[in-house]
mmCIF file of C-alpha atoms and ligand atoms in Angstrom:
data_model
loop_
_atom_site.group_PDB
_atom_site.id
_atom_site.type_symbol
_atom_site.label_atom_id
_atom_site.label_comp_id
_atom_site.label_asym_id
_atom_site.label_seq_id
_atom_site.Cartn_x
_atom_site.Cartn_y
_atom_site.Cartn_z
ATOM 1 C CA MET A 16 208.929 36.311 9.620
ATOM 2 C CA ILE A 17 206.788 33.932 12.064
ATOM 3 C CA GLY A 18 206.736 36.717 14.839
ATOM 4 C CA PHE A 19 205.640 39.428 11.800
ATOM 5 C CA GLU A 20 203.134 37.102 10.760
ATOM 6 C CA LEU A 21 201.742 36.521 14.690
ATOM 7 C CA LEU A 22 201.680 40.337 15.095
ATOM 8 C CA ILE A 23 199.721 40.817 11.949
ATOM 9 C CA LEU A 24 197.146 37.909 12.848
ATOM 10 C CA LYS A 25 196.848 39.040 16.186
ATOM 11 C CA SER A 26 196.065 42.783 15.491
ATOM 12 C CA LEU A 27 193.725 41.672 12.790
ATOM 13 C CA ARG A 28 191.954 39.605 15.546
ATOM 14 C CA MET A 29 191.660 42.476 17.914
ATOM 15 C CA SER A 30 190.498 45.164 15.491
ATOM 16 C CA ARG A 31 187.846 42.517 14.102
ATOM 17 C CA ARG A 32 186.480 42.430 17.461
ATOM 18 C CA GLU A 33 186.282 46.100 17.745
ATOM 19 C CA SER A 34 184.408 46.563 14.311
ATOM 20 C CA ARG A 35 182.446 43.645 14.203
ATOM 21 C CA LEU A 36 179.339 45.608 12.934
ATOM 22 C CA CYS A 37 181.459 47.313 10.047
ATOM 23 C CA GLN A 38 181.089 45.146 7.135
ATOM 24 C CA HIS A 39 183.351 47.144 4.837
ATOM 25 C CA SER A 40 186.074 47.148 7.352
ATOM 26 C CA ILE A 41 185.874 43.219 7.723
ATOM 27 C CA LEU A 42 185.928 42.862 4.133
ATOM 28 C CA LEU A 43 189.040 45.098 3.739
ATOM 29 C CA LYS A 44 190.641 42.930 6.487
ATOM 30 C CA SER A 45 189.789 39.630 5.156
ATOM 31 C CA TYR A 46 191.355 40.907 1.666
ATOM 32 C CA THR A 47 194.517 41.760 3.456
ATOM 33 C CA LEU A 48 194.509 38.565 5.417
ATOM 34 C CA MET A 49 194.149 36.462 2.351
ATOM 35 C CA SER A 50 196.960 38.536 0.520
ATOM 36 C CA TYR A 51 199.118 38.136 3.560
ATOM 37 C CA ILE A 52 198.432 34.119 3.377
ATOM 38 C CA TRP A 53 199.243 34.187 -0.318
ATOM 39 C CA PHE A 54 202.157 36.275 0.235
ATOM 40 C CA TYR A 55 203.538 33.882 3.113
ATOM 41 C CA ASP A 56 202.623 30.828 0.983
ATOM 42 C CA SER A 57 204.788 31.976 -1.796
ATOM 43 C CA TRP A 58 207.539 33.202 0.384
ATOM 44 C CA ILE A 59 207.966 29.790 1.935
ATOM 45 C CA ASN A 60 207.714 28.142 -1.522
ATOM 46 C CA LYS A 61 210.176 30.297 -2.946
ATOM 47 C CA VAL A 62 213.054 30.285 -0.397
ATOM 48 C CA GLN A 63 211.921 26.686 0.189
ATOM 49 C CA VAL A 64 212.823 27.055 3.862
ATOM 50 C CA LYS A 65 214.183 23.758 5.195
ATOM 51 C CA ARG A 66 213.489 24.163 9.101
ATOM 52 C CA ARG A 67 213.571 21.147 11.275
ATOM 53 C CA VAL A 68 209.974 19.941 11.617
ATOM 54 C CA ASN A 69 209.735 19.027 15.324
ATOM 55 C CA PHE A 70 206.185 17.800 15.149
ATOM 56 C CA MET A 71 204.694 14.757 13.754
ATOM 57 C CA SER A 72 201.876 13.511 11.534
ATOM 58 C CA PHE A 73 198.725 12.120 13.116
ATOM 59 C CA GLU A 74 199.195 8.935 11.717
ATOM 60 C CA ASN A 75 202.630 8.777 13.760
ATOM 61 C CA LEU A 76 201.018 9.581 17.044
ATOM 62 C CA VAL A 77 201.764 6.740 19.651
ATOM 63 C CA GLY A 78 198.834 4.540 21.018
ATOM 64 C CA ASN A 79 195.146 4.777 21.051
ATOM 65 C CA GLN A 80 194.428 3.503 17.617
ATOM 66 C CA ARG A 81 190.752 3.471 18.079
ATOM 67 C CA ILE A 82 190.486 7.150 18.840
ATOM 68 C CA LYS A 83 192.902 7.866 15.898
ATOM 69 C CA ARG A 84 190.680 6.252 13.339
ATOM 70 C CA LEU A 85 187.767 7.971 15.115
ATOM 71 C CA LEU A 86 189.155 11.280 14.675
ATOM 72 C CA GLY A 87 190.134 10.603 11.242
ATOM 73 C CA TYR A 88 186.678 9.511 10.584
ATOM 74 C CA PHE A 89 185.221 12.815 11.846
ATOM 75 C CA VAL A 90 187.501 14.839 9.457
ATOM 76 C CA LYS A 91 186.760 12.323 6.375
ATOM 77 C CA GLN A 92 183.003 12.852 6.977
ATOM 78 C CA ASP A 93 183.530 16.812 7.577
ATOM 79 C CA ASN A 94 181.396 15.834 10.592
ATOM 80 C CA ILE A 95 183.130 17.355 13.849
ATOM 81 C CA PRO A 96 181.516 17.122 17.058
ATOM 82 C CA SER A 97 181.133 20.720 18.548
ATOM 83 C CA ALA A 98 182.599 19.586 21.922
ATOM 84 C CA MET A 99 184.792 16.840 22.663
ATOM 85 C CA LEU A 100 186.629 15.503 26.034
ATOM 86 C CA PHE A 101 189.628 13.903 25.983
ATOM 87 C CA THR A 102 190.332 12.131 28.949
ATOM 88 C CA GLY A 103 192.561 9.470 30.540
ATOM 89 C CA ASP A 104 196.053 9.264 32.681
ATOM 90 C CA GLU A 105 198.111 12.339 32.802
ATOM 91 C CA GLY A 106 200.907 12.528 29.974
ATOM 92 C CA ILE A 107 199.324 9.677 27.733
ATOM 93 C CA GLY A 108 199.304 12.071 24.628
ATOM 94 C CA LYS A 109 195.618 13.828 24.958
ATOM 95 C CA LYS A 110 196.785 17.324 24.085
ATOM 96 C CA SER A 111 199.208 15.979 21.563
ATOM 97 C CA PHE A 112 196.157 14.106 19.805
ATOM 98 C CA ALA A 113 194.328 17.551 20.059
ATOM 99 C CA ILE A 114 196.741 19.512 18.497
ATOM 100 C CA GLU A 115 197.642 16.976 15.451
ATOM 101 C CA PHE A 116 193.730 16.807 15.279
ATOM 102 C CA ALA A 117 193.854 20.610 14.541
ATOM 103 C CA ARG A 118 196.580 20.075 12.037
ATOM 104 C CA MET A 119 194.937 17.664 10.313
ATOM 105 C CA LEU A 120 191.955 19.574 10.044
ATOM 106 C CA PHE A 121 193.634 22.734 9.034
ATOM 107 C CA CYS A 122 196.198 21.412 6.888
ATOM 108 C CA GLN A 123 195.805 22.896 3.364
ATOM 109 C CA SER A 124 197.182 19.953 1.615
ATOM 110 C CA ARG A 125 196.162 17.064 3.602
ATOM 111 C CA ILE A 126 196.989 13.522 2.339
ATOM 112 C CA GLY A 127 194.300 11.257 3.524
ATOM 113 C CA VAL A 128 193.918 11.928 7.149
ATOM 114 C CA ASN A 129 197.583 13.157 7.402
ATOM 115 C CA ALA A 130 198.770 16.816 7.357
ATOM 116 C CA CYS A 131 201.644 17.507 4.962
ATOM 117 C CA LEU A 132 203.631 19.094 7.841
ATOM 118 C CA GLN A 133 204.806 21.513 5.140
ATOM 119 C CA CYS A 134 202.032 23.914 4.328
ATOM 120 C CA SER A 135 201.837 27.488 6.182
ATOM 121 C CA SER A 136 199.050 26.084 8.280
ATOM 122 C CA CYS A 137 200.998 22.838 9.518
ATOM 123 C CA LYS A 138 203.868 24.980 10.242
ATOM 124 C CA ARG A 139 201.866 27.496 12.475
ATOM 125 C CA ILE A 140 200.048 25.016 14.874
ATOM 126 C CA ASN A 141 201.760 24.617 17.882
ATOM 127 C CA SER A 142 201.631 24.949 21.878
ATOM 128 C CA PRO A 143 201.811 28.516 22.445
ATOM 129 C CA GLU A 144 204.812 29.816 24.647
ATOM 130 C CA ILE A 145 203.527 31.980 27.323
ATOM 131 C CA SER A 146 204.811 34.079 30.226
ATOM 132 C CA ASN A 147 203.558 33.374 33.678
ATOM 133 C CA ASP A 148 201.550 36.486 33.858
ATOM 134 C CA ARG A 149 197.930 36.462 35.226
ATOM 135 C CA GLU A 150 196.783 38.975 32.547
ATOM 136 C CA THR A 151 197.690 36.465 29.670
ATOM 137 C CA PHE A 152 195.400 33.622 31.226
ATOM 138 C CA LYS A 153 192.367 35.740 31.050
ATOM 139 C CA ARG A 154 192.327 35.331 27.451
ATOM 140 C CA VAL A 155 192.109 32.755 24.979
ATOM 141 C CA ILE A 156 195.896 32.366 24.060
ATOM 142 C CA PHE A 157 196.286 31.825 20.072
ATOM 143 C CA SER A 158 199.076 29.494 18.495
ATOM 144 C CA GLY A 159 200.677 30.429 15.685
ATOM 145 C CA HIS A 160 197.387 29.732 13.781
ATOM 146 C CA SER A 161 194.557 32.147 14.015
ATOM 147 C CA ASP A 162 191.527 29.640 14.231
ATOM 148 C CA LEU A 163 193.615 27.373 17.247
ATOM 149 C CA GLY A 164 193.341 28.804 20.792
ATOM 150 C CA PHE A 165 194.018 27.656 24.089
ATOM 151 C CA VAL A 166 192.571 28.069 27.584
ATOM 152 C CA LEU A 167 195.085 27.187 30.232
ATOM 153 C CA PRO A 168 194.808 27.189 33.919
ATOM 154 C CA TYR A 169 196.499 30.042 36.062
ATOM 155 C CA ASN A 170 197.832 28.655 39.369
ATOM 156 C CA LYS A 171 195.684 25.769 38.881
ATOM 157 C CA ASN A 172 192.599 27.510 38.076
ATOM 158 C CA ILE A 173 191.034 28.408 34.867
ATOM 159 C CA LEU A 174 189.864 31.988 35.198
ATOM 160 C CA VAL A 175 186.361 32.886 34.553
ATOM 161 C CA GLU A 176 187.650 35.805 32.232
ATOM 162 C CA ALA A 177 189.235 33.096 30.008
ATOM 163 C CA ILE A 178 186.124 31.309 29.466
ATOM 164 C CA ARG A 179 183.985 34.397 28.741
ATOM 165 C CA ASP A 180 186.762 35.600 26.139
ATOM 166 C CA LEU A 181 186.241 31.902 24.808
ATOM 167 C CA GLU A 182 182.441 32.731 24.350
ATOM 168 C CA GLU A 183 183.385 35.558 22.294
ATOM 169 C CA GLU A 184 186.149 33.810 20.122
ATOM 170 C CA ALA A 185 184.218 30.641 19.762
ATOM 171 C CA ASN A 186 181.313 32.705 18.231
ATOM 172 C CA MET A 187 183.489 34.390 15.715
ATOM 173 C CA LYS A 188 183.866 32.919 12.273
ATOM 174 C CA PRO A 189 186.955 31.225 11.516
ATOM 175 C CA PHE A 190 189.836 33.270 9.987
ATOM 176 C CA GLU A 191 191.524 30.933 7.791
ATOM 177 C CA ALA A 192 190.078 27.477 8.320
ATOM 178 C CA GLN A 193 186.726 25.662 7.905
ATOM 179 C CA MET A 194 186.359 25.965 11.649
ATOM 180 C CA ARG A 195 187.853 27.173 14.747
ATOM 181 C CA ILE A 196 189.234 24.912 17.544
ATOM 182 C CA PHE A 197 189.720 25.592 21.161
ATOM 183 C CA ILE A 198 191.748 23.388 23.430
ATOM 184 C CA ILE A 199 190.822 23.752 27.083
ATOM 185 C CA ASP A 200 193.703 22.149 28.979
ATOM 186 C CA ASP A 201 193.008 20.768 32.485
ATOM 187 C CA ALA A 202 189.347 21.431 32.013
ATOM 188 C CA ASP A 203 188.543 20.341 35.493
ATOM 189 C CA LYS A 204 190.350 23.140 37.104
ATOM 190 C CA MET A 205 187.297 25.206 36.964
ATOM 191 C CA ASN A 206 185.706 27.017 39.660
ATOM 192 C CA VAL A 207 181.924 27.192 39.462
ATOM 193 C CA SER A 208 181.698 30.757 37.827
ATOM 194 C CA ALA A 209 183.960 29.356 34.951
ATOM 195 C CA ALA A 210 182.226 26.112 34.556
ATOM 196 C CA ASN A 211 178.976 27.789 34.347
ATOM 197 C CA ALA A 212 180.240 30.159 31.756
ATOM 198 C CA LEU A 213 181.238 27.208 29.810
ATOM 199 C CA LEU A 214 178.038 25.348 30.206
ATOM 200 C CA LYS A 215 176.456 28.565 28.506
ATOM 201 C CA ILE A 216 178.776 28.075 25.663
ATOM 202 C CA LEU A 217 178.068 24.402 25.377
ATOM 203 C CA GLU A 218 174.349 24.961 25.739
ATOM 204 C CA GLU A 219 174.292 26.945 22.547
ATOM 205 C CA PRO A 220 177.495 25.517 20.424
ATOM 206 C CA PRO A 221 178.728 27.792 17.944
ATOM 207 C CA HIS A 222 178.704 25.976 14.460
ATOM 208 C CA THR A 223 181.944 26.777 13.299
ATOM 209 C CA SER A 224 183.894 25.983 16.238
ATOM 210 C CA CYS A 225 185.015 22.728 18.241
ATOM 211 C CA LEU A 226 185.811 22.821 21.855
ATOM 212 C CA ILE A 227 188.174 19.980 23.198
ATOM 213 C CA LEU A 228 188.252 19.568 26.843
ATOM 214 C CA ILE A 229 191.213 17.776 28.239
ATOM 215 C CA SER A 230 191.146 16.451 31.706
ATOM 216 C CA SER A 231 192.781 13.494 33.644
ATOM 217 C CA ARG A 232 190.051 13.910 36.402
ATOM 218 C CA PRO A 233 186.853 14.139 34.264
ATOM 219 C CA ASN A 234 184.794 13.356 37.744
ATOM 220 C CA THR A 235 185.631 16.579 38.999
ATOM 221 C CA ILE A 236 183.866 18.219 35.831
ATOM 222 C CA LEU A 237 180.034 19.444 36.174
ATOM 223 C CA PRO A 238 177.688 16.358 34.726
ATOM 224 C CA THR A 239 176.223 18.744 32.711
ATOM 225 C CA ILE A 240 179.050 19.619 30.890
ATOM 226 C CA LEU A 241 180.198 16.081 30.571
ATOM 227 C CA SER A 242 176.568 15.161 28.852
ATOM 228 C CA ARG A 243 177.238 17.837 26.212
ATOM 229 C CA CYS A 244 180.645 16.688 25.317
ATOM 230 C CA TYR A 245 181.686 13.509 22.950
ATOM 231 C CA VAL A 246 183.937 11.594 25.588
ATOM 232 C CA LEU A 247 187.024 9.926 24.237
ATOM 233 C CA ASN A 248 188.585 7.657 26.919
ATOM 234 C CA PHE A 249 192.677 7.598 26.138
ATOM 235 C CA GLU A 250 194.094 4.250 27.257
ATOM 236 C CA PRO A 251 197.881 4.048 28.541
ATOM 237 C CA ILE A 252 200.072 3.262 25.872
ATOM 238 C CA PRO A 253 201.482 -0.421 25.561
ATOM 239 C CA THR A 254 204.878 -0.872 26.971
ATOM 240 C CA GLU A 255 206.208 -2.360 23.717
ATOM 241 C CA GLU A 256 204.788 0.391 21.693
ATOM 242 C CA MET A 257 206.325 3.064 23.709
ATOM 243 C CA ALA A 258 209.650 1.521 23.894
ATOM 244 C CA ASN A 259 209.693 1.225 20.095
ATOM 245 C CA PHE A 260 208.574 5.021 19.825
ATOM 246 C CA LEU A 261 211.606 5.928 22.175
ATOM 247 C CA VAL A 262 214.116 3.862 20.193
ATOM 248 C CA PHE A 263 213.204 5.944 17.299
ATOM 249 C CA HIS A 264 212.569 9.537 18.599
ATOM 250 C CA ARG A 265 215.091 9.490 21.745
ATOM 251 C CA LYS A 266 217.708 7.362 19.961
ATOM 252 C CA LEU A 267 217.771 5.035 23.342
ATOM 253 C CA PRO A 268 219.106 1.692 23.127
ATOM 254 C CA TYR A 269 216.161 -0.887 23.266
ATOM 255 C CA GLN A 270 216.761 -2.152 26.609
ATOM 256 C CA THR A 271 216.945 1.384 28.148
ATOM 257 C CA ALA A 272 213.475 2.254 26.276
ATOM 258 C CA LYS A 273 212.069 -0.858 27.775
ATOM 259 C CA ILE A 274 213.043 0.056 31.381
ATOM 260 C CA LEU A 275 211.726 3.781 30.804
ATOM 261 C CA SER A 276 208.481 2.612 29.247
ATOM 262 C CA GLU A 277 207.991 0.568 32.151
ATOM 263 C CA CYS A 278 208.665 3.196 34.883
ATOM 264 C CA SER A 279 206.538 5.702 32.881
ATOM 265 C CA ARG A 280 203.550 3.057 33.167
ATOM 266 C CA GLY A 281 201.796 4.374 29.841
ATOM 267 C CA SER A 282 202.733 8.088 30.022
ATOM 268 C CA LEU A 283 204.369 8.988 26.564
ATOM 269 C CA GLY A 284 204.856 12.458 28.151
ATOM 270 C CA LEU A 285 207.027 11.068 30.980
ATOM 271 C CA ALA A 286 209.043 8.783 28.951
ATOM 272 C CA MET A 287 210.013 11.500 26.637
ATOM 273 C CA THR A 288 211.122 14.069 29.211
ATOM 274 C CA SER A 289 212.509 11.820 32.029
ATOM 275 C CA ASP A 290 216.053 11.030 32.613
ATOM 276 C CA LEU A 291 216.395 7.412 33.107
ATOM 277 C CA GLN A 292 219.132 8.001 35.894
ATOM 278 C CA GLN A 293 216.851 10.180 37.897
ATOM 279 C CA LEU A 294 213.993 8.092 37.446
ATOM 280 C CA VAL A 295 215.730 5.057 38.497
ATOM 281 C CA ASN A 296 217.269 6.935 41.757
ATOM 282 C CA GLU A 297 213.898 8.172 42.528
ATOM 283 C CA ARG A 298 212.740 4.436 42.307
ATOM 284 C CA GLU A 299 215.481 3.156 44.642
ATOM 285 C CA THR A 300 214.352 5.848 47.155
ATOM 286 C CA ALA A 301 210.860 4.940 46.855
ATOM 287 C CA PHE A 302 211.645 1.402 47.391
ATOM 288 C CA GLU A 303 213.965 2.557 50.570
ATOM 289 C CA VAL A 304 210.433 4.091 51.588
ATOM 290 C CA ILE A 305 209.097 0.684 51.852
ATOM 291 C CA LYS A 306 211.906 -1.067 53.697
ATOM 292 C CA CYS A 307 212.177 1.824 56.156
ATOM 293 C CA ILE A 308 208.266 1.364 56.851
ATOM 294 C CA ILE A 309 208.553 -2.244 57.285
ATOM 295 C CA SER A 310 211.880 -1.854 59.538
ATOM 296 C CA ASP A 311 210.164 1.203 61.229
ATOM 297 C CA ASP A 312 212.901 3.539 60.626
ATOM 298 C CA MET A 313 211.232 6.718 61.106
ATOM 299 C CA ASN A 314 214.385 9.099 61.101
ATOM 300 C CA ARG A 315 215.317 7.931 57.677
ATOM 301 C CA LEU A 316 211.746 8.442 56.234
ATOM 302 C CA LEU A 317 211.451 11.980 57.814
ATOM 303 C CA GLN A 318 214.815 12.847 55.888
ATOM 304 C CA ILE A 319 213.551 11.218 52.537
ATOM 305 C CA SER A 320 210.252 13.228 52.922
ATOM 306 C CA GLU A 321 212.365 16.419 53.208
ATOM 307 C CA GLU A 322 214.627 15.577 50.124
ATOM 308 C CA MET A 323 211.443 14.366 48.115
ATOM 309 C CA THR A 324 209.259 17.485 48.576
ATOM 310 C CA GLU A 325 210.293 19.217 45.394
ATOM 311 C CA GLN A 326 209.388 16.482 43.279
ATOM 312 C CA LEU A 327 206.598 15.164 45.161
ATOM 313 C CA GLU A 328 204.221 14.368 42.287
ATOM 314 C CA ASP A 329 206.644 12.206 40.302
ATOM 315 C CA PHE A 330 207.900 10.460 43.345
ATOM 316 C CA LEU A 331 204.309 9.724 44.612
ATOM 317 C CA LYS A 332 203.570 7.888 41.184
ATOM 318 C CA ILE A 333 206.665 5.987 41.462
ATOM 319 C CA LEU A 334 205.913 4.876 45.151
ATOM 320 C CA GLU A 335 202.344 3.952 44.109
ATOM 321 C CA ASP A 336 203.400 1.883 41.295
ATOM 322 C CA LEU A 337 206.018 0.083 43.284
ATOM 323 C CA VAL A 338 203.073 -0.753 46.316
ATOM 324 C CA ARG A 339 200.890 -1.580 43.348
ATOM 325 C CA ASP A 340 203.296 -4.268 42.155
ATOM 326 C CA MET A 341 203.848 -5.701 45.752
ATOM 327 C CA TRP A 342 199.955 -5.907 45.769
ATOM 328 C CA LEU A 343 199.844 -7.715 42.506
ATOM 329 C CA ILE A 344 202.519 -9.928 43.555
ATOM 330 C CA LYS A 345 200.757 -10.776 46.455
ATOM 331 C CA LEU A 346 197.593 -11.741 44.467
ATOM 332 C CA GLU A 347 199.825 -13.828 42.378
ATOM 333 C CA PHE A 348 199.682 -11.519 39.312
ATOM 334 C CA SER A 349 203.539 -11.271 39.051
ATOM 335 C CA ASN A 350 203.201 -11.004 35.311
ATOM 336 C CA GLU A 351 201.188 -7.637 35.403
ATOM 337 C CA ILE A 352 203.522 -5.793 37.511
ATOM 338 C CA VAL A 353 205.163 -2.655 36.087
ATOM 339 C CA ASN A 354 208.648 -2.768 37.564
ATOM 340 C CA LYS A 355 209.704 -6.349 36.191
ATOM 341 C CA ASP A 356 213.456 -5.651 36.691
ATOM 342 C CA MET A 357 212.668 -5.332 40.479
ATOM 343 C CA LYS A 358 210.515 -8.204 40.608
ATOM 344 C CA GLU A 359 212.884 -10.414 42.927
ATOM 345 C CA ARG A 360 213.637 -7.683 45.413
ATOM 346 C CA LEU A 361 209.761 -6.653 45.499
ATOM 347 C CA GLU A 362 209.137 -10.487 46.052
ATOM 348 C CA ARG A 363 211.294 -10.281 49.019
ATOM 349 C CA VAL A 364 209.811 -7.264 50.834
ATOM 350 C CA VAL A 365 206.185 -8.729 50.112
ATOM 351 C CA GLU A 366 206.820 -11.289 52.791
ATOM 352 C CA SER A 367 206.414 -8.438 55.431
ATOM 353 C CA ILE A 368 203.025 -7.326 54.468
ATOM 354 C CA ASP A 369 199.590 -8.469 53.772
ATOM 355 C CA GLU A 370 197.294 -7.945 50.742
ATOM 356 C CA SER A 371 194.994 -5.690 52.836
ATOM 357 C CA THR A 372 198.049 -3.282 53.899
ATOM 358 C CA ALA A 373 199.158 -3.043 50.450
ATOM 359 C CA SER A 374 195.614 -2.270 49.271
ATOM 360 C CA LEU A 375 195.129 0.682 51.764
ATOM 361 C CA TRP A 376 198.978 2.055 51.224
ATOM 362 C CA ILE A 377 197.628 2.389 47.650
ATOM 363 C CA ASN A 378 194.609 4.350 48.919
ATOM 364 C CA TYR A 379 196.544 6.467 50.860
ATOM 365 C CA ILE A 380 198.944 7.668 47.975
ATOM 366 C CA GLU A 381 196.152 7.767 45.644
ATOM 367 C CA ASN A 382 194.297 10.297 47.858
ATOM 368 C CA LEU A 383 197.343 12.179 48.673
ATOM 369 C CA ARG A 384 197.787 12.313 44.989
ATOM 370 C CA GLU A 385 194.436 13.763 44.331
ATOM 371 C CA THR A 386 194.711 16.406 47.214
ATOM 372 C CA MET A 387 198.286 17.611 46.010
ATOM 373 C CA GLN A 388 195.674 19.891 43.506
ATOM 374 C CA LEU A 389 194.640 21.723 46.669
ATOM 375 C CA ASN A 390 198.221 23.236 47.663
ATOM 376 C CA LEU A 391 198.742 21.592 50.788
ATOM 377 C CA ASN A 392 201.913 21.669 52.526
ATOM 378 C CA LYS A 393 204.054 19.105 50.695
ATOM 379 C CA ARG A 394 206.502 18.614 53.563
ATOM 380 C CA VAL A 395 203.953 17.860 56.212
ATOM 381 C CA SER A 396 201.563 15.736 53.684
ATOM 382 C CA LEU A 397 204.547 13.214 52.892
ATOM 383 C CA ASP A 398 205.424 13.017 56.582
ATOM 384 C CA ALA A 399 201.772 12.008 57.491
ATOM 385 C CA LEU A 400 201.420 9.429 54.708
ATOM 386 C CA PHE A 401 204.699 7.686 55.849
ATOM 387 C CA ILE A 402 203.489 7.837 59.406
ATOM 388 C CA LYS A 403 199.874 6.252 58.232
ATOM 389 C CA MET A 404 201.486 3.626 56.085
ATOM 390 C CA ARG A 405 203.835 2.682 58.962
ATOM 391 C CA ILE A 406 200.842 2.485 61.627
ATOM 392 C CA THR A 407 198.395 0.610 59.047
ATOM 393 C CA LEU A 408 201.503 -2.062 58.850
ATOM 394 C CA ALA A 409 202.087 -2.364 62.629
ATOM 395 C CA TYR A 410 198.580 -2.154 63.816
ATOM 396 C CA GLY A 411 196.102 -2.722 60.823
ATOM 397 C CA ASN A 412 193.481 -0.407 59.619
HETATM 398 ZN ZN1 ZN B 507 199.755 20.759 5.806
#
């Protein structure tokens, strides 16, 4: 049924575009759409489909209470900004907030600021499932709801064609909700042409559309785009809050949930998808890297470099957390460290390095994490990082 519904909505969207000037045709199609929605709702009510709901209400989103209140306030006041930027570290729930915001806005039986999770709108709002075909990414990709569209990067680039399609879609009136929402994920991954095309939309914002840009690297977005967005900065989720969330949603024992929360450093995305044992293994390998750099065991370092190439981004984050913890211990801020269960082991290795070396190591790792976006040779980059860390330790900066 859902597939059938999607087909109808998509075909309507296409044909409406082609016959925009034909008022009669539009009226006819609106009537058909309304009839369909009525039919769909009654069908849902009649058969009382008890599907497992795998999304949560806006109220149950974890962390960032201030932003939650603010978005709820926008909806209550019926005053939605035409463009928002959700920014903050990766995996802390920016996209989930955007999707749940859309659900709250589109719900047909909203209770306060909470979506009912039962109406046909609520049930059709989700992240789209897509094939990795370039053509797909040249257009706005719609979820099950015809007023919620996504612009997603293809091979780490948002295609200019997708932004041009966005301009057309954003200027259309909503099909079934009061407004249309478009989520631009990884909005920093736009080249100059795509960014300029987006700027053109933001300069004359459509009245019935809201664009939500999502980015963990807002400093790479054009200032002229940033200045036209209502910016919401997401904070990492506090460990305790995330641990409780994991106990409830992943059914983990509290101690396991706590370690996982600490290792995930405020990233719910990582905590929800990580395998604790794998995370612990990767952390052990990262710790071994530090010991090998101190003991000048280059053979083992190059071997680890080869082993870690596949999961390099996760591995670098774990390594950075460990080095940052060492730096904090050096500064006598032990209470602030992330890997609390490794405190004693970290204190032992910290004796071999000074504060400025730890600080430089953090910079090197951060720089590599940034440049990972550029499709560099991962193996060579990781070898170079280890060598640079060793040279800094042995000879200073
Ligand atoms: Zn609803």
